Short mmCIF file of C-alpha atoms and ligand atoms in Angstrom, two decimals:
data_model
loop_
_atom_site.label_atom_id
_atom_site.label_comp_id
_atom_site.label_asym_id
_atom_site.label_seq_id
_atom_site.Cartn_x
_atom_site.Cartn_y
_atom_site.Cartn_z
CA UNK A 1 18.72 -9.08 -18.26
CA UNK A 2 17.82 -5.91 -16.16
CA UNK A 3 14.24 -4.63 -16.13
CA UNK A 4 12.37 -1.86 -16.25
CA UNK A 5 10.16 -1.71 -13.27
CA UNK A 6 7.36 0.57 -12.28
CA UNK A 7 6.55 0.98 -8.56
CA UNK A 8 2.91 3.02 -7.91
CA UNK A 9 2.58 3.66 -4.69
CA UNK A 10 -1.13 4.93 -3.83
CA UNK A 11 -1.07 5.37 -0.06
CA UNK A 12 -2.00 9.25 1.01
CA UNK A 13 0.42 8.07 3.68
CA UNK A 14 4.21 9.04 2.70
CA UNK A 15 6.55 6.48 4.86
CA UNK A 16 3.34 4.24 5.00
CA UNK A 17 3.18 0.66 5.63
CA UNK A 18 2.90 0.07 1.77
CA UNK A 19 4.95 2.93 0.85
CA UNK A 20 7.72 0.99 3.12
CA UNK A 21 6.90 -2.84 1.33
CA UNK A 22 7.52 -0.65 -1.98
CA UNK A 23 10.51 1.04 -0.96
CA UNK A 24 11.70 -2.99 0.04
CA UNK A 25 10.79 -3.96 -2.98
CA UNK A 26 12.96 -1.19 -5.32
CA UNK A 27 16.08 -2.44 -3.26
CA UNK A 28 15.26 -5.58 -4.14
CA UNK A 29 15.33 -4.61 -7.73
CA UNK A 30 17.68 -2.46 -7.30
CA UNK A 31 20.28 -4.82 -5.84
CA UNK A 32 19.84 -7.48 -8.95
CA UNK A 33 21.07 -4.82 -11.30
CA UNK A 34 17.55 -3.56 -12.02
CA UNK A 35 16.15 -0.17 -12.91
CA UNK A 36 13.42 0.80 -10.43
CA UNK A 37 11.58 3.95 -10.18
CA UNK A 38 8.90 4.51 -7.33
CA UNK A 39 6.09 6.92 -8.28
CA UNK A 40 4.31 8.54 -5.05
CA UNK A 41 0.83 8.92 -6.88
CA UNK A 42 0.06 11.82 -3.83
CA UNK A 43 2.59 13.96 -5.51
CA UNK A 44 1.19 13.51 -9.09
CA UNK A 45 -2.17 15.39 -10.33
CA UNK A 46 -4.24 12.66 -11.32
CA UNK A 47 -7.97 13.56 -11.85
CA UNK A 48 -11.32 11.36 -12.41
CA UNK A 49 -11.69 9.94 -15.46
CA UNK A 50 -14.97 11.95 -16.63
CA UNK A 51 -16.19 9.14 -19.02
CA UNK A 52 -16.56 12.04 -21.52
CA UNK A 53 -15.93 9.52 -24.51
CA UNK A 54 -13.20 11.58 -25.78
CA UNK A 55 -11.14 8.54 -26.11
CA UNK A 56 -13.39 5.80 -26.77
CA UNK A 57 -15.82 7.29 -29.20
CA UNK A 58 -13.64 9.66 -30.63
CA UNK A 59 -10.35 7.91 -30.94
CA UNK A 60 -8.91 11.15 -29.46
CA UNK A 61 -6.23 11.81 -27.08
CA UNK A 62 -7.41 12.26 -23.14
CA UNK A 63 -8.52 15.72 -23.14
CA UNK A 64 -7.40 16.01 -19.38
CA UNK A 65 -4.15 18.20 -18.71
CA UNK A 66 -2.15 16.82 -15.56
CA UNK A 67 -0.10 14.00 -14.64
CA UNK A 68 -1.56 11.63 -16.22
CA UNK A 69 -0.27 11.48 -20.10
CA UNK A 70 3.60 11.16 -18.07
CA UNK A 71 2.51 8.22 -15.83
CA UNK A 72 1.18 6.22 -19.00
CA UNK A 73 3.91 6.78 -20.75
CA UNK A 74 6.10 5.04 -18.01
CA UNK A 75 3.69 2.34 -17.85
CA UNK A 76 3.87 1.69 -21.47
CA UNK A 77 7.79 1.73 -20.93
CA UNK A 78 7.92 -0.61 -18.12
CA UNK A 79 8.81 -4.43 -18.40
CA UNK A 80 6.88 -4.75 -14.92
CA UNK A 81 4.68 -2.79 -12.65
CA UNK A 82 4.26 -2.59 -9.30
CA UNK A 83 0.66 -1.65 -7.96
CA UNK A 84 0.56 -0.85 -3.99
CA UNK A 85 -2.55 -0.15 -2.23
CA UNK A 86 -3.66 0.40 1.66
CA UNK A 87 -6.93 -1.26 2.34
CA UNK A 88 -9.85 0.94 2.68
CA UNK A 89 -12.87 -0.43 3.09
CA UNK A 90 -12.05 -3.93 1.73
CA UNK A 91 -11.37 -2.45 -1.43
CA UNK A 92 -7.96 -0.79 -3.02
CA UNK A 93 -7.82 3.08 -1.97
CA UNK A 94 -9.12 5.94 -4.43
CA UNK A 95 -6.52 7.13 -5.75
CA UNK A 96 -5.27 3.99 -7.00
CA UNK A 97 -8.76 3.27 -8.63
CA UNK A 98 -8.55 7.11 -9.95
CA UNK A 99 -5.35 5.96 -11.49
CA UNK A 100 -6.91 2.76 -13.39
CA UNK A 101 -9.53 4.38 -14.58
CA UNK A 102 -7.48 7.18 -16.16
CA UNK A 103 -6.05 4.03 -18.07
CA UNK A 104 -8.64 4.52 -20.22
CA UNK A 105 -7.11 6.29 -23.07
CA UNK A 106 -4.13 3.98 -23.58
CA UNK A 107 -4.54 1.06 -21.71
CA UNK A 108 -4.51 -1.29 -25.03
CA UNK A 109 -0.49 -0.14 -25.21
CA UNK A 110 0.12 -1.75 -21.62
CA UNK A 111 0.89 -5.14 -23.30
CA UNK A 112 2.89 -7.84 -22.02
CA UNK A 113 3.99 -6.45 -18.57
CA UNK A 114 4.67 -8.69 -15.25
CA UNK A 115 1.77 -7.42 -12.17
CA UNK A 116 3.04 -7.65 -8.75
CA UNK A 117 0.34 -6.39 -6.11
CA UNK A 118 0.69 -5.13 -2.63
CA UNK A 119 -1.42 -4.50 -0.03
CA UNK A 120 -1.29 -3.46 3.31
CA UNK A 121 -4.31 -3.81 6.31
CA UNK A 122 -5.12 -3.67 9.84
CA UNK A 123 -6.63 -6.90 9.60
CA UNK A 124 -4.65 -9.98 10.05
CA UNK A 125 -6.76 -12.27 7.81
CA UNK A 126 -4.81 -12.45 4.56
CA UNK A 127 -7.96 -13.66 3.28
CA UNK A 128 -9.91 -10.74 3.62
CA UNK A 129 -6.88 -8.65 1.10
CA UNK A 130 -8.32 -11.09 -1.80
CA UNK A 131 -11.22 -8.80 -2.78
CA UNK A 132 -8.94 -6.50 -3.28
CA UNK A 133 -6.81 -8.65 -5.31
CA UNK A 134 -9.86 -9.51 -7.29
CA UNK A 135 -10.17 -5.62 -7.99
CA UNK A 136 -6.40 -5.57 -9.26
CA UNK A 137 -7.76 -8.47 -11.57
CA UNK A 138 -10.14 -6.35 -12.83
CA UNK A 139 -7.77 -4.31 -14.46
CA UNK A 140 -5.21 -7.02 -15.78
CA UNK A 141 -8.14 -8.76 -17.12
CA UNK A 142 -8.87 -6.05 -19.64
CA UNK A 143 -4.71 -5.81 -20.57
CA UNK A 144 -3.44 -8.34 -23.05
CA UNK A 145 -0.46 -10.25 -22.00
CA UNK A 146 -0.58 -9.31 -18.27
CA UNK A 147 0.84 -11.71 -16.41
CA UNK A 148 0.38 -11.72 -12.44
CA UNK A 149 3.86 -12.29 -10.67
CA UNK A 150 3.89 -11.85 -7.22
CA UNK A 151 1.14 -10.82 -4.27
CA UNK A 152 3.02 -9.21 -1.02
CA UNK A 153 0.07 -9.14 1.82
CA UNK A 154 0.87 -6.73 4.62
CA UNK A 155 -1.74 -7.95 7.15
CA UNK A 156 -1.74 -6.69 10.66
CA UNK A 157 -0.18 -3.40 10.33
CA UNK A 158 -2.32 -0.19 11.23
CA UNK A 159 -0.47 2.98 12.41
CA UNK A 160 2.31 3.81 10.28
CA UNK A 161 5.73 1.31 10.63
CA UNK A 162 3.61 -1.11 11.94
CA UNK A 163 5.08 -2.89 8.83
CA UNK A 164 8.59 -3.00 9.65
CA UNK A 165 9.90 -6.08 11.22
CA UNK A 166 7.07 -8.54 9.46
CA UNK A 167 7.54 -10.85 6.93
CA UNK A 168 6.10 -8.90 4.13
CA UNK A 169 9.30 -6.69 4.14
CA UNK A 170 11.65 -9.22 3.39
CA UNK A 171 8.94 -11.41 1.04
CA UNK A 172 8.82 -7.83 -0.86
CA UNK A 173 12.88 -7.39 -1.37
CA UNK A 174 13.03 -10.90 -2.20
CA UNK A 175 10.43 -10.47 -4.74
CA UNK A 176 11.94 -6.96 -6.00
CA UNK A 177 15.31 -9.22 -6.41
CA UNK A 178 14.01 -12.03 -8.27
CA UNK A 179 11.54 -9.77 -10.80
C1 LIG B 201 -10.22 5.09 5.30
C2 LIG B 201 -9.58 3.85 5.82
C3 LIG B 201 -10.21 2.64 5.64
C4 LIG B 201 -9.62 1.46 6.09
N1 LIG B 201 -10.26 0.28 5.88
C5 LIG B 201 -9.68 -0.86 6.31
C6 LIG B 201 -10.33 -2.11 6.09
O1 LIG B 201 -11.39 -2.20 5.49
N2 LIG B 201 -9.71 -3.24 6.54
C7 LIG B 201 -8.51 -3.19 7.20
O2 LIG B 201 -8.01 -4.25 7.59
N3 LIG B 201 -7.87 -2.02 7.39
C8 LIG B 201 -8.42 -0.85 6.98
N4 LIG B 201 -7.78 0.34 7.16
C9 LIG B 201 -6.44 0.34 7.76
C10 LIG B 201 -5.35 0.45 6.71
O3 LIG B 201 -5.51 -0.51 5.69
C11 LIG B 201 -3.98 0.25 7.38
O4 LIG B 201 -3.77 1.31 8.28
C12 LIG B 201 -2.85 0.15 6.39
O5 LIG B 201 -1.66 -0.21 7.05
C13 LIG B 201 -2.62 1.47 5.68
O6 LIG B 201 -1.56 1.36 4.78
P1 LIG B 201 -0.59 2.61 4.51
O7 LIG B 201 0.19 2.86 5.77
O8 LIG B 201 0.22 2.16 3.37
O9 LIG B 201 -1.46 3.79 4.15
C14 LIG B 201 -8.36 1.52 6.74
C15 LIG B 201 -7.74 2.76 6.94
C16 LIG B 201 -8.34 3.92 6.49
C17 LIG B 201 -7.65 5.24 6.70
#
């Protein structure tokens, strides 16, 4: 049965390692008869969340006007989403965190969707990507019915294309094909 899948890609960097692993992974899906759709979160308007309550207290619509109310809508609509991240810091990047926390209004409708998570570092340790796996937890934890389906770890890659060539591109087509 084809799927509805939601790629986020949160790099800053267009053509960016991750960017690349998410670009692998939308062929993938592609390919098995799929519908994919890649969102570059740099061209979207996404501000803070202000924690201004509007939502929570009120039971009111986000007050914010930008990109926002579209991307929630998509991930509402999607059967799975995609979450792609550089590592900064040992932690996911802002603007992906920016993006969570702007969940905040409607993040009780994202029910029942497959996760896949991918990440991309200089360092070669896998092992130091899982904090922040444990940070993409954070946010599945508070959805009901998320289910976690796939991890892509792009270790070892620092300038830009370092990706290409490694494992992680193929693991990520394969996992685009079988979502
Ligand atoms: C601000 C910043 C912080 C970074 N912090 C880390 C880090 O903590 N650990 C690491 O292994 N790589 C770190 N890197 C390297 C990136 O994770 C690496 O270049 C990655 O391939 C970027 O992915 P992208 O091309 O998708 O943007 C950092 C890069 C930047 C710009």
């Amino acid at each position: 049965m084809s799927k509805n899948i939601l790629v986020l890609s949160s790099s800053p960097r267009r053509g960016g390692n991750s960017d690349l692993l998410c670009d692998r992974f939308v062929s993938g899906a592609k390919e098995a008869g799929n519908q994919a759709e890649k969102i570059f979160l740099k061209d979207k308007k996404i501000n803070y969340c202000t924690g201004c309550g509007t939502c929570i207290n009120k039971d009111k619509p986000c007050p914010q006007k930008d990109d926002m109310a579209e991307l929630l809508e998509k991930m509402i609509a999607a059967d799975a989403i995609v979450m792609a991240t550089p590592v900064y810091f040992y932690t996911m990047c802002g603007q992906m965190k920016t993006l969570i926390d702007r969940t905040c209004s409607r993040y009780t409708e994202i029910n029942d969707k497959d996760f896949y998570f991918i990440m991309t570092a200089a360092d070669n340790n896998q092992q130091a990507m899982e904090r922040t796996i444990e940070e993409f937890r954070g946010f599945t934890y508070c959805l009901d019915g998320a289910k976690e389906k796939g991890i892509i770890y792009g270790a070892g890659a620092w300038n830009i294309g370092d990706i290409k060539g490694s494992k992680a591109m193929s693991q990520s087509y394969e996992m685009g094909k079988n979502v």
